[in-house]
Amino acid sequence: MSNQNKTAHSIDNLYDSTELITQEVLMRYEQTPDPRLREIMLSLIKHIHGFAKEVKLTSKEWLFAMQYLEESGKWCSPGRNEFMIFSDALGLSMLTVTQDYPKPAHATEATLVGPFLLENAPEFAMGADISAGAAGTPMYAKGKILDIHGKPIPNVTIDVWHSDDRGLYDVQDDFDSNGTWARAVLKTDSSGEYHFWSVLPVDYPIPQDGTAIEMIKATSGRTMRPAHLHFRIQCDGHKPLVTHIFDKNSANLNNDAVFGVRPSLIADFIHHPKGMAPDGKNMERDFYTLNYDFILP
Ligand code: BEZ
Ligand code: FE
């Protein structure tokens, strides 16, 4: 008999014992050619079978879960990944970031990407207003992208995206007809400096539609995220950095629904009365400024 067709147990008694089923499944997946995939699959099978045995999962509960996953898939589209929200709310995203992202002393800490990253966002000129009509108080953000020796890193691609003052993202706002707002790709030059105008982000709840919010409401009840800007910073020679900058004045820094806050990522969004902004623009209403340097490992 070829290895491929080998079974540990006769099919006559295979379904008599949950232990025999687990052993039989493991034996089949031990034949996975790729060593890393084999390691992941064998561990996944052991844990998922162990979980089902521990809680004595019923067929009714299993069917509910399968239908719930089907429903979750319907909420996914470019810019909205419902499964990511489950991963975030269950702490899996931050656990993975924490164990996978190298953090030499002084480098900027990474945090989760969240469900609203859009690949190929529109590119704006450095210094532009990226709000594209988003509602909120004007905010001017600037800083540098540096290496751990304090040297500016040239030619960096920055994705930035954030909420408006309703706590919504463009992808939650009839995105197909309204297009993107408060979202941009910016490219630095040899100075490594970035700066842009947008609007001040606010605290917001996990999307109130979809399936993930139902799970959160039925369990931890923690639905809020503290106000933040998302950044993804990419360039040659460095691992991409995905992170947030959180507003020091947020009421939810200790209550993040998705465990993403790191003290080093909390910054001062400084309030200014109307007048001259740091880039020389004359502001006819009050505004905020943020100054934050990113240090790449
Ligand atoms: C966000 O930061 O955009 C986000 C993260 C997790 C769930 C929902 C939104
Ligand atoms: Fe966010």
PDB file of C-alpha atoms and ligand atoms in Angstrom:
ATOM      1  CA  MET A   1       0.000   0.000   0.000  1.00  0.00           C
ATOM      2  CA  SER A   2       1.459   3.438  -0.872  1.00  0.00           C
ATOM      3  CA  ASN A   3       2.105   5.860   1.973  1.00  0.00           C
ATOM      4  CA  GLN A   4      -0.547   8.101   0.436  1.00  0.00           C
ATOM      5  CA  ASN A   5      -3.302   5.570   1.024  1.00  0.00           C
ATOM      6  CA  LYS A   6      -2.211   4.381   4.443  1.00  0.00           C
ATOM      7  CA  THR A   7      -4.744   4.662   7.243  1.00  0.00           C
ATOM      8  CA  ALA A   8      -3.924   4.208  10.901  1.00  0.00           C
ATOM      9  CA  HIS A   9      -7.161   2.465  11.676  1.00  0.00           C
ATOM     10  CA  SER A  10      -9.754   0.436   9.862  1.00  0.00           C
ATOM     11  CA  ILE A  11     -12.735   2.505   8.741  1.00  0.00           C
ATOM     12  CA  ASP A  12     -14.855   0.075  10.726  1.00  0.00           C
ATOM     13  CA  ASN A  13     -13.847   1.669  14.005  1.00  0.00           C
ATOM     14  CA  LEU A  14     -12.549   5.095  12.837  1.00  0.00           C
ATOM     15  CA  TYR A  15     -15.611   7.011  13.927  1.00  0.00           C
ATOM     16  CA  ASP A  16     -15.996   5.233  17.261  1.00  0.00           C
ATOM     17  CA  SER A  17     -13.562   7.491  19.048  1.00  0.00           C
ATOM     18  CA  THR A  18     -12.731  11.173  18.693  1.00  0.00           C
ATOM     19  CA  GLU A  19      -9.106  10.265  19.477  1.00  0.00           C
ATOM     20  CA  LEU A  20      -8.904   7.914  16.495  1.00  0.00           C
ATOM     21  CA  ILE A  21     -10.288  10.624  14.209  1.00  0.00           C
ATOM     22  CA  THR A  22      -7.620  13.094  15.347  1.00  0.00           C
ATOM     23  CA  GLN A  23      -4.862  10.514  14.865  1.00  0.00           C
ATOM     24  CA  GLU A  24      -6.117   9.635  11.384  1.00  0.00           C
ATOM     25  CA  VAL A  25      -6.303  13.280  10.290  1.00  0.00           C
ATOM     26  CA  LEU A  26      -2.817  14.013  11.660  1.00  0.00           C
ATOM     27  CA  MET A  27      -1.409  11.035   9.828  1.00  0.00           C
ATOM     28  CA  ARG A  28      -2.796  12.273   6.518  1.00  0.00           C
ATOM     29  CA  TYR A  29      -1.466  15.836   6.999  1.00  0.00           C
ATOM     30  CA  GLU A  30       1.957  14.547   8.023  1.00  0.00           C
ATOM     31  CA  GLN A  31       2.382  13.945   4.289  1.00  0.00           C
ATOM     32  CA  THR A  32       2.308  17.722   3.549  1.00  0.00           C
ATOM     33  CA  PRO A  33       5.435  18.304   1.402  1.00  0.00           C
ATOM     34  CA  ASP A  34       6.222  21.875   2.521  1.00  0.00           C
ATOM     35  CA  PRO A  35       7.822  21.671   6.012  1.00  0.00           C
ATOM     36  CA  ARG A  36       6.462  24.998   7.321  1.00  0.00           C
ATOM     37  CA  LEU A  37       2.952  24.296   6.019  1.00  0.00           C
ATOM     38  CA  ARG A  38       3.183  20.815   7.599  1.00  0.00           C
ATOM     39  CA  GLU A  39       4.174  22.333  10.960  1.00  0.00           C
ATOM     40  CA  ILE A  40       1.324  24.860  10.842  1.00  0.00           C
ATOM     41  CA  MET A  41      -1.319  22.341   9.741  1.00  0.00           C
ATOM     42  CA  LEU A  42      -0.393  19.660  12.291  1.00  0.00           C
ATOM     43  CA  SER A  43      -0.487  22.194  15.111  1.00  0.00           C
ATOM     44  CA  LEU A  44      -3.741  23.702  13.853  1.00  0.00           C
ATOM     45  CA  ILE A  45      -5.392  20.274  13.679  1.00  0.00           C
ATOM     46  CA  LYS A  46      -4.219  19.336  17.191  1.00  0.00           C
ATOM     47  CA  HIS A  47      -5.491  22.606  18.654  1.00  0.00           C
ATOM     48  CA  ILE A  48      -8.775  22.787  16.758  1.00  0.00           C
ATOM     49  CA  HIS A  49      -9.628  19.168  17.566  1.00  0.00           C
ATOM     50  CA  GLY A  50      -8.534  19.739  21.181  1.00  0.00           C
ATOM     51  CA  PHE A  51     -10.757  22.810  21.356  1.00  0.00           C
ATOM     52  CA  ALA A  52     -13.800  20.979  19.964  1.00  0.00           C
ATOM     53  CA  LYS A  53     -13.251  18.145  22.469  1.00  0.00           C
ATOM     54  CA  GLU A  54     -12.671  20.478  25.413  1.00  0.00           C
ATOM     55  CA  VAL A  55     -15.914  22.414  24.907  1.00  0.00           C
ATOM     56  CA  LYS A  56     -17.769  19.307  23.626  1.00  0.00           C
ATOM     57  CA  LEU A  57     -18.817  21.244  20.527  1.00  0.00           C
ATOM     58  CA  THR A  58     -22.308  20.247  19.404  1.00  0.00           C
ATOM     59  CA  SER A  59     -23.388  19.823  15.778  1.00  0.00           C
ATOM     60  CA  LYS A  60     -25.775  22.739  16.204  1.00  0.00           C
ATOM     61  CA  GLU A  61     -22.967  25.024  17.424  1.00  0.00           C
ATOM     62  CA  TRP A  62     -20.664  23.846  14.634  1.00  0.00           C
ATOM     63  CA  LEU A  63     -23.375  24.581  12.016  1.00  0.00           C
ATOM     64  CA  PHE A  64     -23.935  28.036  13.521  1.00  0.00           C
ATOM     65  CA  ALA A  65     -20.188  28.729  13.222  1.00  0.00           C
ATOM     66  CA  MET A  66     -20.059  27.589   9.598  1.00  0.00           C
ATOM     67  CA  GLN A  67     -23.038  29.769   8.681  1.00  0.00           C
ATOM     68  CA  TYR A  68     -21.507  32.666  10.629  1.00  0.00           C
ATOM     69  CA  LEU A  69     -18.296  32.360   8.621  1.00  0.00           C
ATOM     70  CA  GLU A  70     -20.342  32.294   5.402  1.00  0.00           C
ATOM     71  CA  GLU A  71     -22.145  35.462   6.488  1.00  0.00           C
ATOM     72  CA  SER A  72     -18.813  37.095   7.487  1.00  0.00           C
ATOM     73  CA  GLY A  73     -17.431  36.511   3.999  1.00  0.00           C
ATOM     74  CA  LYS A  74     -20.294  38.543   2.563  1.00  0.00           C
ATOM     75  CA  TRP A  75     -19.043  41.602   4.525  1.00  0.00           C
ATOM     76  CA  CYS A  76     -15.615  41.461   2.903  1.00  0.00           C
ATOM     77  CA  SER A  77     -14.561  43.646  -0.021  1.00  0.00           C
ATOM     78  CA  PRO A  78     -11.438  45.680  -0.857  1.00  0.00           C
ATOM     79  CA  GLY A  79     -10.946  47.967   2.163  1.00  0.00           C
ATOM     80  CA  ARG A  80     -13.159  45.904   4.527  1.00  0.00           C
ATOM     81  CA  ASN A  81     -11.905  42.567   5.847  1.00  0.00           C
ATOM     82  CA  GLU A  82     -14.410  41.188   8.369  1.00  0.00           C
ATOM     83  CA  PHE A  83     -12.150  38.263   9.310  1.00  0.00           C
ATOM     84  CA  MET A  84      -9.448  40.767  10.250  1.00  0.00           C
ATOM     85  CA  ILE A  85     -11.834  42.342  12.770  1.00  0.00           C
ATOM     86  CA  PHE A  86     -12.364  38.913  14.385  1.00  0.00           C
ATOM     87  CA  SER A  87      -8.588  38.403  14.502  1.00  0.00           C
ATOM     88  CA  ASP A  88      -8.110  41.905  15.959  1.00  0.00           C
ATOM     89  CA  ALA A  89     -10.830  41.543  18.599  1.00  0.00           C
ATOM     90  CA  LEU A  90      -9.546  38.101  19.654  1.00  0.00           C
ATOM     91  CA  GLY A  91      -6.039  39.537  20.163  1.00  0.00           C
ATOM     92  CA  LEU A  92      -4.531  37.304  17.464  1.00  0.00           C
ATOM     93  CA  SER A  93      -3.384  40.240  15.321  1.00  0.00           C
ATOM     94  CA  MET A  94      -1.454  41.909  18.134  1.00  0.00           C
ATOM     95  CA  LEU A  95      -0.031  38.599  19.322  1.00  0.00           C
ATOM     96  CA  THR A  96       1.360  37.991  15.824  1.00  0.00           C
ATOM     97  CA  VAL A  97       2.710  41.545  15.460  1.00  0.00           C
ATOM     98  CA  THR A  98       4.355  41.314  18.882  1.00  0.00           C
ATOM     99  CA  GLN A  99       6.134  38.026  18.197  1.00  0.00           C
ATOM    100  CA  ASP A 100       7.022  38.731  14.567  1.00  0.00           C
ATOM    101  CA  TYR A 101       8.124  42.353  14.372  1.00  0.00           C
ATOM    102  CA  PRO A 102      11.742  43.035  15.359  1.00  0.00           C
ATOM    103  CA  LYS A 103      12.032  45.998  17.675  1.00  0.00           C
ATOM    104  CA  PRO A 104      15.573  47.157  18.248  1.00  0.00           C
ATOM    105  CA  ALA A 105      15.887  49.857  20.918  1.00  0.00           C
ATOM    106  CA  HIS A 106      14.528  53.233  19.730  1.00  0.00           C
ATOM    107  CA  ALA A 107      12.742  51.839  16.649  1.00  0.00           C
ATOM    108  CA  THR A 108       9.060  52.700  16.241  1.00  0.00           C
ATOM    109  CA  GLU A 109       6.767  49.947  17.461  1.00  0.00           C
ATOM    110  CA  ALA A 110       4.429  48.181  15.071  1.00  0.00           C
ATOM    111  CA  THR A 111       0.743  47.641  15.674  1.00  0.00           C
ATOM    112  CA  LEU A 112      -2.093  45.924  13.818  1.00  0.00           C
ATOM    113  CA  VAL A 113      -3.090  46.873  10.279  1.00  0.00           C
ATOM    114  CA  GLY A 114      -6.878  46.795  10.853  1.00  0.00           C
ATOM    115  CA  PRO A 115      -9.539  45.930   8.290  1.00  0.00           C
ATOM    116  CA  PHE A 116      -9.563  49.182   6.299  1.00  0.00           C
ATOM    117  CA  LEU A 117      -6.226  49.210   4.446  1.00  0.00           C
ATOM    118  CA  LEU A 118      -6.811  49.782   0.735  1.00  0.00           C
ATOM    119  CA  GLU A 119      -4.050  48.760  -1.661  1.00  0.00           C
ATOM    120  CA  ASN A 120      -3.259  51.275  -4.428  1.00  0.00           C
ATOM    121  CA  ALA A 121      -4.749  54.286  -2.623  1.00  0.00           C
ATOM    122  CA  PRO A 122      -4.480  57.606  -4.523  1.00  0.00           C
ATOM    123  CA  GLU A 123      -1.111  59.313  -4.422  1.00  0.00           C
ATOM    124  CA  PHE A 124      -0.967  62.931  -3.156  1.00  0.00           C
ATOM    125  CA  ALA A 125       1.862  65.459  -3.465  1.00  0.00           C
ATOM    126  CA  MET A 126       3.853  65.851  -0.265  1.00  0.00           C
ATOM    127  CA  GLY A 127       2.256  68.620   1.820  1.00  0.00           C
ATOM    128  CA  ALA A 128      -1.173  68.255   0.188  1.00  0.00           C
ATOM    129  CA  ASP A 129      -4.527  68.144   1.972  1.00  0.00           C
ATOM    130  CA  ILE A 130      -5.477  64.472   1.852  1.00  0.00           C
ATOM    131  CA  SER A 131      -8.844  64.934   3.603  1.00  0.00           C
ATOM    132  CA  ALA A 132     -10.575  65.148   0.185  1.00  0.00           C
ATOM    133  CA  GLY A 133     -13.665  66.674   1.801  1.00  0.00           C
ATOM    134  CA  ALA A 134     -13.711  64.573   5.011  1.00  0.00           C
ATOM    135  CA  ALA A 135     -15.519  66.341   7.868  1.00  0.00           C
ATOM    136  CA  GLY A 136     -13.469  67.506  10.846  1.00  0.00           C
ATOM    137  CA  THR A 137     -11.062  69.998  12.382  1.00  0.00           C
ATOM    138  CA  PRO A 138      -7.992  70.590  10.194  1.00  0.00           C
ATOM    139  CA  MET A 139      -4.833  68.761  11.240  1.00  0.00           C
ATOM    140  CA  TYR A 140      -1.297  69.230   9.992  1.00  0.00           C
ATOM    141  CA  ALA A 141       1.018  66.227  10.495  1.00  0.00           C
ATOM    142  CA  LYS A 142       4.726  66.186   9.869  1.00  0.00           C
ATOM    143  CA  GLY A 143       7.893  64.304  10.750  1.00  0.00           C
ATOM    144  CA  LYS A 144      10.789  62.286   9.401  1.00  0.00           C
ATOM    145  CA  ILE A 145      11.482  58.694   8.496  1.00  0.00           C
ATOM    146  CA  LEU A 146      14.798  57.775  10.101  1.00  0.00           C
ATOM    147  CA  ASP A 147      17.009  54.751  10.577  1.00  0.00           C
ATOM    148  CA  ILE A 148      18.043  53.715  14.076  1.00  0.00           C
ATOM    149  CA  HIS A 149      21.174  55.896  13.802  1.00  0.00           C
ATOM    150  CA  GLY A 150      19.016  58.992  13.239  1.00  0.00           C
ATOM    151  CA  LYS A 151      19.830  59.220   9.517  1.00  0.00           C
ATOM    152  CA  PRO A 152      16.914  60.177   7.196  1.00  0.00           C
ATOM    153  CA  ILE A 153      15.817  57.311   4.938  1.00  0.00           C
ATOM    154  CA  PRO A 154      15.185  58.575   1.370  1.00  0.00           C
ATOM    155  CA  ASN A 155      12.451  57.536  -1.091  1.00  0.00           C
ATOM    156  CA  VAL A 156       9.936  56.070   1.323  1.00  0.00           C
ATOM    157  CA  THR A 157       6.332  55.211   0.394  1.00  0.00           C
ATOM    158  CA  ILE A 158       3.844  56.108   3.133  1.00  0.00           C
ATOM    159  CA  ASP A 159       0.235  54.935   3.236  1.00  0.00           C
ATOM    160  CA  VAL A 160      -1.872  56.969   5.653  1.00  0.00           C
ATOM    161  CA  TRP A 161      -5.573  56.414   6.420  1.00  0.00           C
ATOM    162  CA  HIS A 162      -7.893  57.461   9.234  1.00  0.00           C
ATOM    163  CA  SER A 163     -11.433  58.314  10.345  1.00  0.00           C
ATOM    164  CA  ASP A 164     -13.327  61.584   9.944  1.00  0.00           C
ATOM    165  CA  ASP A 165     -15.008  63.370  12.869  1.00  0.00           C
ATOM    166  CA  ARG A 166     -17.999  60.993  12.728  1.00  0.00           C
ATOM    167  CA  GLY A 167     -15.603  58.126  13.449  1.00  0.00           C
ATOM    168  CA  LEU A 168     -16.124  56.666   9.979  1.00  0.00           C
ATOM    169  CA  TYR A 169     -13.661  55.640   7.266  1.00  0.00           C
ATOM    170  CA  ASP A 170     -14.160  56.289   3.557  1.00  0.00           C
ATOM    171  CA  VAL A 171     -14.781  52.566   3.019  1.00  0.00           C
ATOM    172  CA  GLN A 172     -17.801  52.834   5.349  1.00  0.00           C
ATOM    173  CA  ASP A 173     -19.242  55.824   3.507  1.00  0.00           C
ATOM    174  CA  ASP A 174     -20.744  54.682   0.221  1.00  0.00           C
ATOM    175  CA  PHE A 175     -17.189  54.279  -0.955  1.00  0.00           C
ATOM    176  CA  ASP A 176     -18.066  53.118  -4.480  1.00  0.00           C
ATOM    177  CA  SER A 177     -19.753  56.406  -5.345  1.00  0.00           C
ATOM    178  CA  ASN A 178     -18.027  58.851  -2.935  1.00  0.00           C
ATOM    179  CA  GLY A 179     -14.477  57.586  -3.540  1.00  0.00           C
ATOM    180  CA  THR A 180     -11.627  57.690  -1.020  1.00  0.00           C
ATOM    181  CA  TRP A 181     -11.044  60.424   1.549  1.00  0.00           C
ATOM    182  CA  ALA A 182      -8.670  60.809   4.517  1.00  0.00           C
ATOM    183  CA  ARG A 183      -6.470  58.267   2.764  1.00  0.00           C
ATOM    184  CA  ALA A 184      -3.328  58.737   0.681  1.00  0.00           C
ATOM    185  CA  VAL A 185      -0.037  57.445  -0.550  1.00  0.00           C
ATOM    186  CA  LEU A 186       2.803  59.954  -0.038  1.00  0.00           C
ATOM    187  CA  LYS A 187       6.348  59.611  -1.346  1.00  0.00           C
ATOM    188  CA  THR A 188       9.301  61.184   0.440  1.00  0.00           C
ATOM    189  CA  ASP A 189      12.384  62.573  -1.288  1.00  0.00           C
ATOM    190  CA  SER A 190      16.002  62.362  -0.147  1.00  0.00           C
ATOM    191  CA  SER A 191      15.234  64.440   2.994  1.00  0.00           C
ATOM    192  CA  GLY A 192      13.111  61.629   4.467  1.00  0.00           C
ATOM    193  CA  GLU A 193      10.551  64.242   5.573  1.00  0.00           C
ATOM    194  CA  TYR A 194       6.790  63.884   5.309  1.00  0.00           C
ATOM    195  CA  HIS A 195       3.999  66.370   5.913  1.00  0.00           C
ATOM    196  CA  PHE A 196       0.321  66.604   5.012  1.00  0.00           C
ATOM    197  CA  TRP A 197      -2.963  68.214   5.945  1.00  0.00           C
ATOM    198  CA  SER A 198      -6.050  66.241   6.864  1.00  0.00           C
ATOM    199  CA  VAL A 199      -8.671  66.282   9.634  1.00  0.00           C
ATOM    200  CA  LEU A 200      -8.337  65.250  13.267  1.00  0.00           C
ATOM    201  CA  PRO A 201      -9.348  61.587  13.798  1.00  0.00           C
ATOM    202  CA  VAL A 202     -11.729  60.771  16.675  1.00  0.00           C
ATOM    203  CA  ASP A 203     -12.496  57.731  18.869  1.00  0.00           C
ATOM    204  CA  TYR A 204     -14.825  55.358  17.064  1.00  0.00           C
ATOM    205  CA  PRO A 205     -16.563  52.033  17.562  1.00  0.00           C
ATOM    206  CA  ILE A 206     -15.839  48.847  15.638  1.00  0.00           C
ATOM    207  CA  PRO A 207     -18.128  48.866  12.540  1.00  0.00           C
ATOM    208  CA  GLN A 208     -21.689  48.529  13.756  1.00  0.00           C
ATOM    209  CA  ASP A 209     -22.714  46.464  10.747  1.00  0.00           C
ATOM    210  CA  GLY A 210     -21.244  43.051   9.902  1.00  0.00           C
ATOM    211  CA  THR A 211     -20.731  39.956  12.031  1.00  0.00           C
ATOM    212  CA  ALA A 212     -17.678  40.794  14.181  1.00  0.00           C
ATOM    213  CA  ILE A 213     -19.575  43.420  16.169  1.00  0.00           C
ATOM    214  CA  GLU A 214     -22.221  40.799  17.065  1.00  0.00           C
ATOM    215  CA  MET A 215     -19.522  38.589  18.575  1.00  0.00           C
ATOM    216  CA  ILE A 216     -18.012  41.502  20.501  1.00  0.00           C
ATOM    217  CA  LYS A 217     -21.388  42.643  21.839  1.00  0.00           C
ATOM    218  CA  ALA A 218     -22.245  39.078  22.927  1.00  0.00           C
ATOM    219  CA  THR A 219     -18.878  38.678  24.703  1.00  0.00           C
ATOM    220  CA  SER A 220     -16.451  41.378  25.934  1.00  0.00           C
ATOM    221  CA  GLY A 221     -18.721  44.296  25.083  1.00  0.00           C
ATOM    222  CA  ARG A 222     -15.608  46.424  24.362  1.00  0.00           C
ATOM    223  CA  THR A 223     -16.304  48.106  21.046  1.00  0.00           C
ATOM    224  CA  MET A 224     -14.288  51.369  21.075  1.00  0.00           C
ATOM    225  CA  ARG A 225     -10.984  52.323  19.458  1.00  0.00           C
ATOM    226  CA  PRO A 226      -8.984  55.365  20.615  1.00  0.00           C
ATOM    227  CA  ALA A 227      -8.468  58.122  17.988  1.00  0.00           C
ATOM    228  CA  HIS A 228      -5.521  57.328  15.709  1.00  0.00           C
ATOM    229  CA  LEU A 229      -3.871  57.701  12.328  1.00  0.00           C
ATOM    230  CA  HIS A 230      -2.801  54.536  10.476  1.00  0.00           C
ATOM    231  CA  PHE A 231       0.583  54.440   8.749  1.00  0.00           C
ATOM    232  CA  ARG A 232       2.270  51.871   6.538  1.00  0.00           C
ATOM    233  CA  ILE A 233       5.858  52.810   5.734  1.00  0.00           C
ATOM    234  CA  GLN A 234       7.710  50.934   3.015  1.00  0.00           C
ATOM    235  CA  CYS A 235      11.133  51.339   1.416  1.00  0.00           C
ATOM    236  CA  ASP A 236      14.016  49.282   0.103  1.00  0.00           C
ATOM    237  CA  GLY A 237      16.247  47.706   2.702  1.00  0.00           C
ATOM    238  CA  HIS A 238      13.845  47.837   5.665  1.00  0.00           C
ATOM    239  CA  LYS A 239      10.983  45.613   6.809  1.00  0.00           C
ATOM    240  CA  PRO A 240       7.679  47.491   6.186  1.00  0.00           C
ATOM    241  CA  LEU A 241       6.358  49.190   9.320  1.00  0.00           C
ATOM    242  CA  VAL A 242       2.594  49.134   9.944  1.00  0.00           C
ATOM    243  CA  THR A 243       1.607  51.227  12.899  1.00  0.00           C
ATOM    244  CA  HIS A 244      -0.736  53.851  14.366  1.00  0.00           C
ATOM    245  CA  ILE A 245      -0.213  57.170  16.115  1.00  0.00           C
ATOM    246  CA  PHE A 246      -2.752  57.559  18.921  1.00  0.00           C
ATOM    247  CA  ASP A 247      -4.117  60.834  20.280  1.00  0.00           C
ATOM    248  CA  LYS A 248      -2.954  61.417  23.867  1.00  0.00           C
ATOM    249  CA  ASN A 249      -6.336  63.001  24.680  1.00  0.00           C
ATOM    250  CA  SER A 250      -8.396  59.944  23.722  1.00  0.00           C
ATOM    251  CA  ALA A 251     -10.673  58.598  26.464  1.00  0.00           C
ATOM    252  CA  ASN A 252     -10.196  55.020  25.233  1.00  0.00           C
ATOM    253  CA  LEU A 253      -6.420  54.495  25.341  1.00  0.00           C
ATOM    254  CA  ASN A 254      -6.872  51.851  28.056  1.00  0.00           C
ATOM    255  CA  ASN A 255      -9.939  50.369  26.440  1.00  0.00           C
ATOM    256  CA  ASP A 256      -8.944  49.555  22.862  1.00  0.00           C
ATOM    257  CA  ALA A 257     -11.299  46.879  21.477  1.00  0.00           C
ATOM    258  CA  VAL A 258      -8.378  45.363  19.556  1.00  0.00           C
ATOM    259  CA  PHE A 259      -5.448  45.697  22.024  1.00  0.00           C
ATOM    260  CA  GLY A 260      -3.434  47.884  19.606  1.00  0.00           C
ATOM    261  CA  VAL A 261      -2.198  50.724  21.856  1.00  0.00           C
ATOM    262  CA  ARG A 262       1.517  50.935  22.701  1.00  0.00           C
ATOM    263  CA  PRO A 263       2.643  53.772  25.005  1.00  0.00           C
ATOM    264  CA  SER A 264       5.406  54.771  22.560  1.00  0.00           C
ATOM    265  CA  LEU A 265       2.748  55.365  19.882  1.00  0.00           C
ATOM    266  CA  ILE A 266       0.765  57.924  21.910  1.00  0.00           C
ATOM    267  CA  ALA A 267       1.428  61.481  20.722  1.00  0.00           C
ATOM    268  CA  ASP A 268       0.308  65.021  21.341  1.00  0.00           C
ATOM    269  CA  PHE A 269      -2.102  66.383  18.753  1.00  0.00           C
ATOM    270  CA  ILE A 270      -1.669  70.038  19.682  1.00  0.00           C
ATOM    271  CA  HIS A 271      -4.586  72.452  19.435  1.00  0.00           C
ATOM    272  CA  HIS A 272      -3.956  75.936  17.910  1.00  0.00           C
ATOM    273  CA  PRO A 273      -6.278  78.925  17.523  1.00  0.00           C
ATOM    274  CA  LYS A 274      -6.732  80.310  13.990  1.00  0.00           C
ATOM    275  CA  GLY A 275      -3.606  81.911  12.529  1.00  0.00           C
ATOM    276  CA  MET A 276      -0.388  80.900  10.815  1.00  0.00           C
ATOM    277  CA  ALA A 277       0.252  77.121  10.475  1.00  0.00           C
ATOM    278  CA  PRO A 278       3.783  75.626  10.491  1.00  0.00           C
ATOM    279  CA  ASP A 279       3.805  75.411   6.677  1.00  0.00           C
ATOM    280  CA  GLY A 280       2.979  79.136   6.383  1.00  0.00           C
ATOM    281  CA  LYS A 281      -0.701  78.575   5.565  1.00  0.00           C
ATOM    282  CA  ASN A 282      -3.051  81.150   7.122  1.00  0.00           C
ATOM    283  CA  MET A 283      -5.763  79.204   8.936  1.00  0.00           C
ATOM    284  CA  GLU A 284      -9.108  80.926   9.357  1.00  0.00           C
ATOM    285  CA  ARG A 285     -10.225  78.412  11.972  1.00  0.00           C
ATOM    286  CA  ASP A 286      -8.547  76.504  14.801  1.00  0.00           C
ATOM    287  CA  PHE A 287      -6.451  73.497  13.873  1.00  0.00           C
ATOM    288  CA  TYR A 288      -4.233  70.742  15.294  1.00  0.00           C
ATOM    289  CA  THR A 289      -0.617  69.802  14.666  1.00  0.00           C
ATOM    290  CA  LEU A 290       1.206  66.502  15.090  1.00  0.00           C
ATOM    291  CA  ASN A 291       4.970  66.054  14.913  1.00  0.00           C
ATOM    292  CA  TYR A 292       6.109  62.419  14.877  1.00  0.00           C
ATOM    293  CA  ASP A 293       9.288  60.780  13.566  1.00  0.00           C
ATOM    294  CA  PHE A 294       9.240  57.121  12.530  1.00  0.00           C
ATOM    295  CA  ILE A 295      12.364  55.072  13.153  1.00  0.00           C
ATOM    296  CA  LEU A 296      12.704  51.928  11.047  1.00  0.00           C
ATOM    297  CA  PRO A 297      14.658  48.908  12.262  1.00  0.00           C
TER     298      PRO A 297
HETATM  299  C1  BEZ B   1      -9.148  50.288  12.595  1.00  0.00           C
HETATM  300  O1  BEZ B   1      -8.286  50.752  13.283  1.00  0.00           O
HETATM  301  O2  BEZ B   1      -9.381  50.855  11.540  1.00  0.00           O
HETATM  302  C2  BEZ B   1      -9.904  49.077  13.038  1.00  0.00           C
HETATM  303  C3  BEZ B   1      -9.227  48.058  13.675  1.00  0.00           C
HETATM  304  C4  BEZ B   1      -9.943  46.952  14.103  1.00  0.00           C
HETATM  305  C5  BEZ B   1     -11.280  46.872  13.896  1.00  0.00           C
HETATM  306  C6  BEZ B   1     -11.965  47.909  13.259  1.00  0.00           C
HETATM  307  C7  BEZ B   1     -11.261  49.027  12.826  1.00  0.00           C
HETATM  308 FE    FE B   2      -8.469  52.754  12.498  1.00  0.00          FE
END
